């Protein structure tokens, strides 16, 4: 295996828990991820009405909870513009934690993960504190440090409604003893300004997420012209290194696909995979590189690796990445050590 920046095997980040096997962002998904060998568990964080951080990928929760079947909450259905997109449904910021605890999670993609439907209706929405409690108790039980990898979701939006995520996030992490650059924590964001602000308030590792299109929402709001593509250049990465310790990149930014869904190749008979210089450039800037999102199902895989998800891991590990976000930490972990 090619040496990555740390000289250690890549870390396995359980993407929303072991979300290939359990409804995402539930304690059951996180617990299974730890049992399957994950090094870090990833909660995406949004706020409740009373300022409690909970794990959901969106603040609109009809896709991943049974909120629509709760008659007592029917009147809270509404339409909002979130990061420029009109969304209709039920929003976490309109519910107290006590109210949200009456809901139950459901599988986001039942057509693909039908085995997970068995857990629909059984599992609560967890708080950040409950996820930390699980990581700590499991770390002690199995004598292996389980890290947490929280993401601030829609930070500009939540700040605009008086529910900024960063204050309770740092307060919770501090209260739980997480401090310093070596703590088993990575704080991630698709936006830039909240990470820059966090860098003045904490030594905990920060991760700039880079998508394969578009621009950070705070840049949209402030009129900043730069895009994720600009941030992913060598000079953009050097700027990121002033406030963050890692980049979390869409995998196509490292190994682009062609229009047919195959990985881009070059050389004689187009045999060689043609990665970009992103890992080299990021490492030169002093940044770790964590890549998302690895999933076993064919519909998510490049044509080259359909039926062979392990081949995709092997490719990315060979390119020197420092970590992968995976819905299937067992598949990822096995291939990170061979
Ligand atoms: O946070 C990085 C990875 O999780 C990809 O983003 O959309 O799944 O939160 P998302
Ligand atoms: Ca995430």
CSV table of C-alpha atoms and ligand atoms in Angstrom, one decimal:
chain,number,residue,atom,x,y,z
A,1,UNK,CA,0.0,0.0,0.0
A,2,UNK,CA,1.2,3.5,-0.8
A,3,UNK,CA,2.1,5.4,2.4
A,4,UNK,CA,-0.4,8.1,3.2
A,5,UNK,CA,0.3,11.3,5.2
A,6,UNK,CA,0.1,9.6,8.6
A,7,UNK,CA,2.1,6.5,7.7
A,8,UNK,CA,-0.7,4.5,9.3
A,9,UNK,CA,-3.6,2.6,7.7
A,10,UNK,CA,-6.4,4.9,6.5
A,11,UNK,CA,-9.0,5.6,9.1
A,12,UNK,CA,-12.5,4.2,8.6
A,13,UNK,CA,-15.2,6.8,9.2
A,14,UNK,CA,-18.7,5.2,9.5
A,15,UNK,CA,-20.8,7.4,7.3
A,16,UNK,CA,-23.9,8.2,9.3
A,17,UNK,CA,-23.1,5.0,11.2
A,18,UNK,CA,-23.1,1.6,9.5
A,19,UNK,CA,-25.9,3.1,7.3
A,20,UNK,CA,-25.7,0.2,4.8
A,21,UNK,CA,-27.1,-2.1,7.6
A,22,UNK,CA,-29.2,0.1,9.8
A,23,UNK,CA,-31.3,3.4,9.3
A,24,UNK,CA,-28.7,6.2,9.3
A,25,UNK,CA,-27.9,8.4,12.2
A,26,UNK,CA,-29.3,6.1,14.9
A,27,UNK,CA,-27.5,4.7,17.9
A,28,UNK,CA,-28.0,1.2,16.4
A,29,UNK,CA,-26.2,2.3,13.2
A,30,UNK,CA,-23.3,3.8,15.3
A,31,UNK,CA,-23.0,0.8,17.6
A,32,UNK,CA,-22.9,-1.7,14.7
A,33,UNK,CA,-20.3,0.5,12.9
A,34,UNK,CA,-18.0,0.2,16.0
A,35,UNK,CA,-18.6,-3.5,16.1
A,36,UNK,CA,-17.6,-3.7,12.4
A,37,UNK,CA,-14.3,-1.9,13.1
A,38,UNK,CA,-15.0,1.8,12.4
A,39,UNK,CA,-12.4,4.2,13.8
A,40,UNK,CA,-14.7,7.2,13.8
A,41,UNK,CA,-18.5,7.5,13.8
A,42,UNK,CA,-20.0,10.4,11.8
A,43,UNK,CA,-23.0,12.4,13.0
A,44,UNK,CA,-24.3,15.1,10.7
A,45,UNK,CA,-25.7,17.8,13.1
A,46,UNK,CA,-28.7,20.0,13.1
A,47,UNK,CA,-30.4,21.9,15.9
A,48,UNK,CA,-33.7,21.5,17.7
A,49,UNK,CA,-35.9,24.5,18.6
A,50,UNK,CA,-34.4,24.4,22.1
A,51,UNK,CA,-30.8,24.4,20.8
A,52,UNK,CA,-29.9,20.8,21.2
A,53,UNK,CA,-27.7,19.2,18.6
A,54,UNK,CA,-29.1,16.0,17.1
A,55,UNK,CA,-28.0,13.7,14.3
A,56,UNK,CA,-29.8,14.2,11.0
A,57,UNK,CA,-28.5,14.7,7.5
A,58,UNK,CA,-31.2,17.3,6.8
A,59,UNK,CA,-33.2,19.6,9.1
A,60,UNK,CA,-36.2,18.5,7.0
A,61,UNK,CA,-36.9,15.1,8.5
A,62,UNK,CA,-39.7,13.5,6.5
A,63,UNK,CA,-37.4,11.2,4.5
A,64,UNK,CA,-35.7,9.7,7.6
A,65,UNK,CA,-38.4,9.7,10.3
A,66,UNK,CA,-42.1,8.9,10.8
A,67,UNK,CA,-43.0,12.5,11.4
A,68,UNK,CA,-45.6,12.5,8.6
A,69,UNK,CA,-47.6,9.9,10.4
A,70,UNK,CA,-47.9,11.9,13.7
A,71,UNK,CA,-51.2,13.6,13.4
A,72,UNK,CA,-50.4,15.9,16.3
A,73,UNK,CA,-47.6,17.4,14.2
A,74,UNK,CA,-49.5,17.7,10.9
A,75,UNK,CA,-49.9,21.5,11.4
A,76,UNK,CA,-46.1,22.0,11.5
A,77,UNK,CA,-45.7,20.9,7.9
A,78,UNK,CA,-44.3,24.0,6.1
A,79,UNK,CA,-42.2,25.2,3.2
A,80,UNK,CA,-38.8,26.9,3.7
A,81,UNK,CA,-35.9,27.9,1.6
A,82,UNK,CA,-32.8,26.1,2.9
A,83,UNK,CA,-29.5,27.0,1.2
A,84,UNK,CA,-31.4,28.3,-1.8
A,85,UNK,CA,-33.6,25.3,-2.2
A,86,UNK,CA,-37.4,25.2,-1.5
A,87,UNK,CA,-38.3,22.3,0.8
A,88,UNK,CA,-41.6,21.2,2.1
A,89,UNK,CA,-41.9,19.1,5.2
A,90,UNK,CA,-41.1,19.1,8.9
A,91,UNK,CA,-38.0,20.9,10.3
A,92,UNK,CA,-36.0,20.1,13.4
A,93,UNK,CA,-35.8,23.7,14.4
A,94,UNK,CA,-39.6,23.8,14.8
A,95,UNK,CA,-39.6,21.0,17.4
A,96,UNK,CA,-38.2,20.7,20.9
A,97,UNK,CA,-36.0,17.7,21.7
A,98,UNK,CA,-38.8,16.2,23.8
A,99,UNK,CA,-41.1,16.3,20.8
A,100,UNK,CA,-38.5,14.9,18.4
A,101,UNK,CA,-37.9,12.0,20.8
A,102,UNK,CA,-41.5,10.9,20.1
A,103,UNK,CA,-40.5,10.2,16.5
A,104,UNK,CA,-38.8,7.1,15.2
A,105,UNK,CA,-36.2,6.8,12.4
A,106,UNK,CA,-36.8,5.0,9.1
A,107,UNK,CA,-34.6,3.8,6.3
A,108,UNK,CA,-33.8,6.6,3.7
A,109,UNK,CA,-33.5,4.3,0.7
A,110,UNK,CA,-35.8,1.3,1.3
A,111,UNK,CA,-35.8,0.4,-2.4
A,112,UNK,CA,-32.1,-0.3,-2.1
A,113,UNK,CA,-31.7,-1.4,1.5
A,114,UNK,CA,-34.9,-3.4,2.1
A,115,UNK,CA,-33.4,-5.4,4.9
A,116,UNK,CA,-33.2,-2.2,6.9
A,117,UNK,CA,-37.0,-1.7,6.9
A,118,UNK,CA,-37.2,-4.1,9.8
A,119,UNK,CA,-35.8,-1.3,12.0
A,120,UNK,CA,-38.3,1.3,10.9
A,121,UNK,CA,-40.3,2.6,13.8
A,122,UNK,CA,-37.9,1.3,16.5
A,123,UNK,CA,-35.0,3.8,16.8
A,124,UNK,CA,-34.9,7.3,18.2
A,125,UNK,CA,-33.1,10.3,16.8
A,126,UNK,CA,-30.0,10.5,18.9
A,127,UNK,CA,-28.4,13.7,20.4
A,128,UNK,CA,-24.7,14.5,20.0
A,129,UNK,CA,-24.4,13.8,23.7
A,130,UNK,CA,-25.9,10.3,23.3
A,131,UNK,CA,-23.5,9.6,20.5
A,132,UNK,CA,-20.5,10.7,22.5
A,133,UNK,CA,-21.7,8.6,25.4
A,134,UNK,CA,-21.8,5.6,23.1
A,135,UNK,CA,-18.3,6.3,21.7
A,136,UNK,CA,-16.9,6.6,25.2
A,137,UNK,CA,-18.6,3.6,26.6
A,138,UNK,CA,-17.6,1.4,23.6
A,139,UNK,CA,-14.0,2.7,23.7
A,140,UNK,CA,-13.7,1.6,27.3
A,141,UNK,CA,-15.5,-1.7,26.6
A,142,UNK,CA,-13.4,-2.8,23.7
A,143,UNK,CA,-10.2,-0.9,24.7
A,144,UNK,CA,-10.0,0.9,21.3
A,145,UNK,CA,-10.5,4.7,20.9
A,146,UNK,CA,-13.6,5.4,18.9
A,147,UNK,CA,-13.5,8.9,17.5
A,148,UNK,CA,-16.4,11.2,16.5
A,149,UNK,CA,-16.5,13.1,13.3
A,150,UNK,CA,-19.4,15.7,13.6
A,151,UNK,CA,-20.5,17.8,10.7
A,152,UNK,CA,-22.2,21.2,11.0
A,153,UNK,CA,-25.1,21.1,8.6
A,154,UNK,CA,-26.4,24.4,7.1
A,155,UNK,CA,-24.4,26.5,9.5
A,156,UNK,CA,-25.2,29.9,7.9
A,157,UNK,CA,-28.9,29.0,7.9
A,158,UNK,CA,-28.9,27.9,11.6
A,159,UNK,CA,-27.0,31.1,12.6
A,160,UNK,CA,-29.6,33.2,10.7
A,161,UNK,CA,-32.4,31.8,12.9
A,162,UNK,CA,-30.6,32.2,16.2
A,163,UNK,CA,-29.6,28.6,16.5
A,164,UNK,CA,-25.9,28.7,15.6
A,165,UNK,CA,-24.5,25.2,15.7
A,166,UNK,CA,-20.9,26.0,16.7
A,167,UNK,CA,-21.5,27.2,20.2
A,168,UNK,CA,-23.3,24.1,21.5
A,169,UNK,CA,-20.9,21.9,19.5
A,170,UNK,CA,-17.8,23.3,21.2
A,171,UNK,CA,-19.5,23.4,24.6
A,172,UNK,CA,-20.5,19.8,24.3
A,173,UNK,CA,-17.1,18.6,23.1
A,174,UNK,CA,-15.3,20.6,25.9
A,175,UNK,CA,-17.7,19.3,28.5
A,176,UNK,CA,-16.8,15.8,27.4
A,177,UNK,CA,-13.1,16.3,27.7
A,178,UNK,CA,-12.2,16.6,24.0
A,179,UNK,CA,-9.4,19.1,23.6
A,180,UNK,CA,-6.3,19.6,21.5
A,181,UNK,CA,-5.2,18.6,18.1
A,182,UNK,CA,-4.8,15.0,19.0
A,183,UNK,CA,-8.3,14.5,20.4
A,184,UNK,CA,-10.3,11.7,18.6
A,185,UNK,CA,-12.5,14.3,16.9
A,186,UNK,CA,-12.7,15.9,13.5
A,187,UNK,CA,-15.2,18.8,13.0
A,188,UNK,CA,-16.3,19.1,9.3
A,189,UNK,CA,-18.2,21.6,7.3
A,190,UNK,CA,-19.1,22.3,3.6
A,191,UNK,CA,-18.9,26.0,4.5
A,192,UNK,CA,-15.7,28.0,5.0
A,193,UNK,CA,-16.4,30.9,7.3
A,194,UNK,CA,-17.7,28.8,10.2
A,195,UNK,CA,-14.5,26.6,10.1
A,196,UNK,CA,-12.4,29.8,10.0
A,197,UNK,CA,-14.2,31.1,13.0
A,198,UNK,CA,-13.9,27.7,14.8
A,199,UNK,CA,-10.2,27.7,14.2
A,200,UNK,CA,-9.9,30.8,16.4
A,201,UNK,CA,-11.9,29.1,19.2
A,202,UNK,CA,-10.6,25.5,19.3
A,203,UNK,CA,-7.5,23.4,18.7
A,204,UNK,CA,-9.6,20.4,17.7
A,205,UNK,CA,-8.9,19.2,14.1
A,206,UNK,CA,-11.1,20.8,11.5
A,207,UNK,CA,-12.0,19.4,8.1
A,208,UNK,CA,-12.9,21.5,5.0
A,209,UNK,CA,-15.4,19.5,2.9
A,210,UNK,CA,-15.0,19.9,-0.9
A,211,UNK,CA,-17.8,18.9,-3.2
A,212,UNK,CA,-17.3,18.0,-6.9
A,213,UNK,CA,-19.4,20.9,-8.1
A,214,UNK,CA,-20.9,24.2,-6.9
A,215,UNK,CA,-19.6,26.5,-4.1
A,216,UNK,CA,-19.9,26.8,-0.3
A,217,UNK,CA,-23.3,28.3,0.8
A,218,UNK,CA,-21.6,31.0,2.8
A,219,UNK,CA,-19.8,32.1,-0.4
A,220,UNK,CA,-23.2,32.2,-2.2
A,221,UNK,CA,-24.6,34.4,0.6
A,222,UNK,CA,-21.5,36.7,0.9
A,223,UNK,CA,-21.0,37.0,-2.9
A,224,UNK,CA,-17.7,35.3,-2.9
A,225,UNK,CA,-17.0,34.1,-6.4
A,226,UNK,CA,-14.9,31.1,-5.6
A,227,UNK,CA,-16.1,27.6,-6.1
A,228,UNK,CA,-15.2,24.2,-4.6
A,229,UNK,CA,-13.0,23.7,-7.7
A,230,UNK,CA,-11.0,26.8,-6.8
A,231,UNK,CA,-10.6,25.5,-3.2
A,232,UNK,CA,-9.3,22.2,-4.5
A,233,UNK,CA,-6.4,23.7,-6.4
A,234,UNK,CA,-2.9,23.7,-4.9
A,235,UNK,CA,-3.2,27.4,-3.9
A,236,UNK,CA,-6.7,26.8,-2.6
A,237,UNK,CA,-5.5,24.0,-0.4
A,238,UNK,CA,-2.7,26.1,1.0
A,239,UNK,CA,-5.4,28.6,2.0
A,240,UNK,CA,-7.4,25.9,3.7
A,241,UNK,CA,-4.3,24.7,5.6
A,242,UNK,CA,-4.3,28.1,7.4
A,243,UNK,CA,-7.5,27.1,9.3
A,244,UNK,CA,-8.0,23.3,8.9
A,245,UNK,CA,-6.1,20.1,9.3
A,246,UNK,CA,-7.8,18.0,6.6
A,247,UNK,CA,-10.0,18.1,3.6
A,248,UNK,CA,-13.0,15.8,3.1
A,249,UNK,CA,-13.3,15.3,-0.6
A,250,UNK,CA,-15.9,13.9,-3.0
A,251,UNK,CA,-14.2,10.9,-4.5
A,252,UNK,CA,-14.6,12.1,-8.0
A,253,UNK,CA,-12.3,15.0,-7.2
A,254,UNK,CA,-9.5,12.5,-6.9
A,255,UNK,CA,-10.5,10.0,-9.6
A,256,UNK,CA,-12.8,11.6,-12.0
A,257,UNK,CA,-15.4,9.6,-14.0
A,258,UNK,CA,-16.1,9.9,-17.7
A,259,UNK,CA,-19.6,10.5,-19.1
A,260,UNK,CA,-20.3,6.8,-19.2
A,261,UNK,CA,-19.6,6.4,-15.4
A,262,UNK,CA,-16.2,4.8,-15.9
A,263,UNK,CA,-13.1,6.0,-14.1
A,264,UNK,CA,-11.0,8.3,-16.3
A,265,UNK,CA,-8.0,6.6,-17.8
A,266,UNK,CA,-5.0,7.4,-19.8
A,267,UNK,CA,-1.9,5.8,-21.3
A,268,UNK,CA,-1.6,2.9,-23.7
A,269,UNK,CA,-5.0,1.4,-24.5
A,270,UNK,CA,-6.3,3.7,-21.7
A,271,UNK,CA,-5.3,1.2,-19.1
A,272,UNK,CA,-4.1,3.5,-16.3
A,273,UNK,CA,-6.4,5.3,-13.9
A,274,UNK,CA,-5.8,9.0,-14.1
A,275,UNK,CA,-6.1,10.6,-10.7
A,276,UNK,CA,-5.8,14.3,-10.1
A,277,UNK,CA,-3.0,15.8,-8.0
A,278,UNK,CA,-5.4,16.5,-5.1
A,279,UNK,CA,-3.8,14.1,-2.6
A,280,UNK,CA,-0.3,15.2,-3.5
A,281,UNK,CA,-1.3,18.9,-3.3
A,282,UNK,CA,-3.2,18.5,-0.1
A,283,UNK,CA,-0.3,16.6,1.6
A,284,UNK,CA,2.2,19.2,0.3
A,285,UNK,CA,0.0,21.8,2.1
A,286,UNK,CA,0.0,19.7,5.3
A,287,UNK,CA,-3.6,18.5,5.0
A,288,UNK,CA,-4.9,15.0,5.5
A,289,UNK,CA,-7.3,13.7,2.9
A,290,UNK,CA,-10.5,11.9,3.8
A,291,UNK,CA,-12.7,10.7,0.9
A,292,UNK,CA,-16.5,10.2,0.7
A,293,UNK,CA,-18.6,8.3,0.2
A,294,UNK,CA,-17.9,4.6,-0.3
A,295,UNK,CA,-20.9,2.2,-0.7
A,296,UNK,CA,-21.2,-1.4,-1.8
A,297,UNK,CA,-24.2,-1.1,-4.0
A,298,UNK,CA,-23.6,-1.0,-7.8
A,299,UNK,CA,-25.6,2.1,-8.4
A,300,UNK,CA,-23.0,4.1,-6.4
A,301,UNK,CA,-19.9,2.4,-7.8
A,302,UNK,CA,-18.0,3.4,-10.9
A,303,UNK,CA,-18.7,1.0,-13.8
A,304,UNK,CA,-15.2,-0.4,-13.4
A,305,UNK,CA,-15.9,-1.7,-9.9
A,306,UNK,CA,-19.6,-2.8,-10.1
A,307,UNK,CA,-19.8,-6.1,-8.1
A,308,UNK,CA,-16.4,-5.4,-6.7
A,309,UNK,CA,-16.6,-2.6,-4.1
A,310,UNK,CA,-13.3,-3.8,-2.5
A,311,UNK,CA,-11.6,-2.8,-5.8
A,312,UNK,CA,-12.6,0.8,-5.3
A,313,UNK,CA,-11.2,0.9,-1.8
A,314,UNK,CA,-7.9,-0.7,-3.0
A,315,UNK,CA,-7.6,2.0,-5.7
A,316,UNK,CA,-8.1,4.9,-3.3
A,317,UNK,CA,-5.9,3.4,-0.6
A,318,UNK,CA,-3.2,3.0,-3.3
A,319,UNK,CA,-3.4,6.7,-4.0
A,320,UNK,CA,-2.5,7.5,-0.4
A,321,UNK,CA,-5.7,8.8,1.1
A,322,UNK,CA,-5.8,9.1,4.9
A,323,UNK,CA,-9.3,8.0,5.5
A,324,UNK,CA,-12.6,7.0,3.9
A,325,UNK,CA,-16.2,7.6,4.8
A,326,UNK,CA,-18.1,4.4,4.3
A,327,UNK,CA,-21.7,3.1,4.7
A,328,UNK,CA,-20.1,-0.4,5.1
A,329,UNK,CA,-17.2,-0.1,7.6
A,330,UNK,CA,-16.6,-3.8,7.5
A,331,UNK,CA,-15.8,-3.8,3.8
A,332,UNK,CA,-13.7,-0.6,4.2
A,333,UNK,CA,-11.8,-1.9,7.2
A,334,UNK,CA,-10.9,-5.2,5.8
A,335,UNK,CA,-9.3,-3.7,2.7
A,336,UNK,CA,-7.5,-0.9,4.7
A,337,UNK,CA,-5.2,-3.4,6.3
A,338,UNK,CA,-4.3,-5.8,3.4
B,1,LIG,O1,-19.5,14.8,5.4
B,1,LIG,C1,-18.9,14.2,4.3
B,1,LIG,C2,-19.8,13.1,3.8
B,1,LIG,O2,-20.6,12.7,4.8
B,1,LIG,C3,-20.5,13.5,2.6
B,1,LIG,O3,-21.5,14.4,2.9
B,1,LIG,O4,-23.8,14.8,2.3
B,1,LIG,O5,-23.2,12.6,3.3
B,1,LIG,O6,-23.1,14.7,4.7
B,1,LIG,P1,-23.0,14.1,3.3
B,2,LIG,CA1,-21.7,14.2,6.5
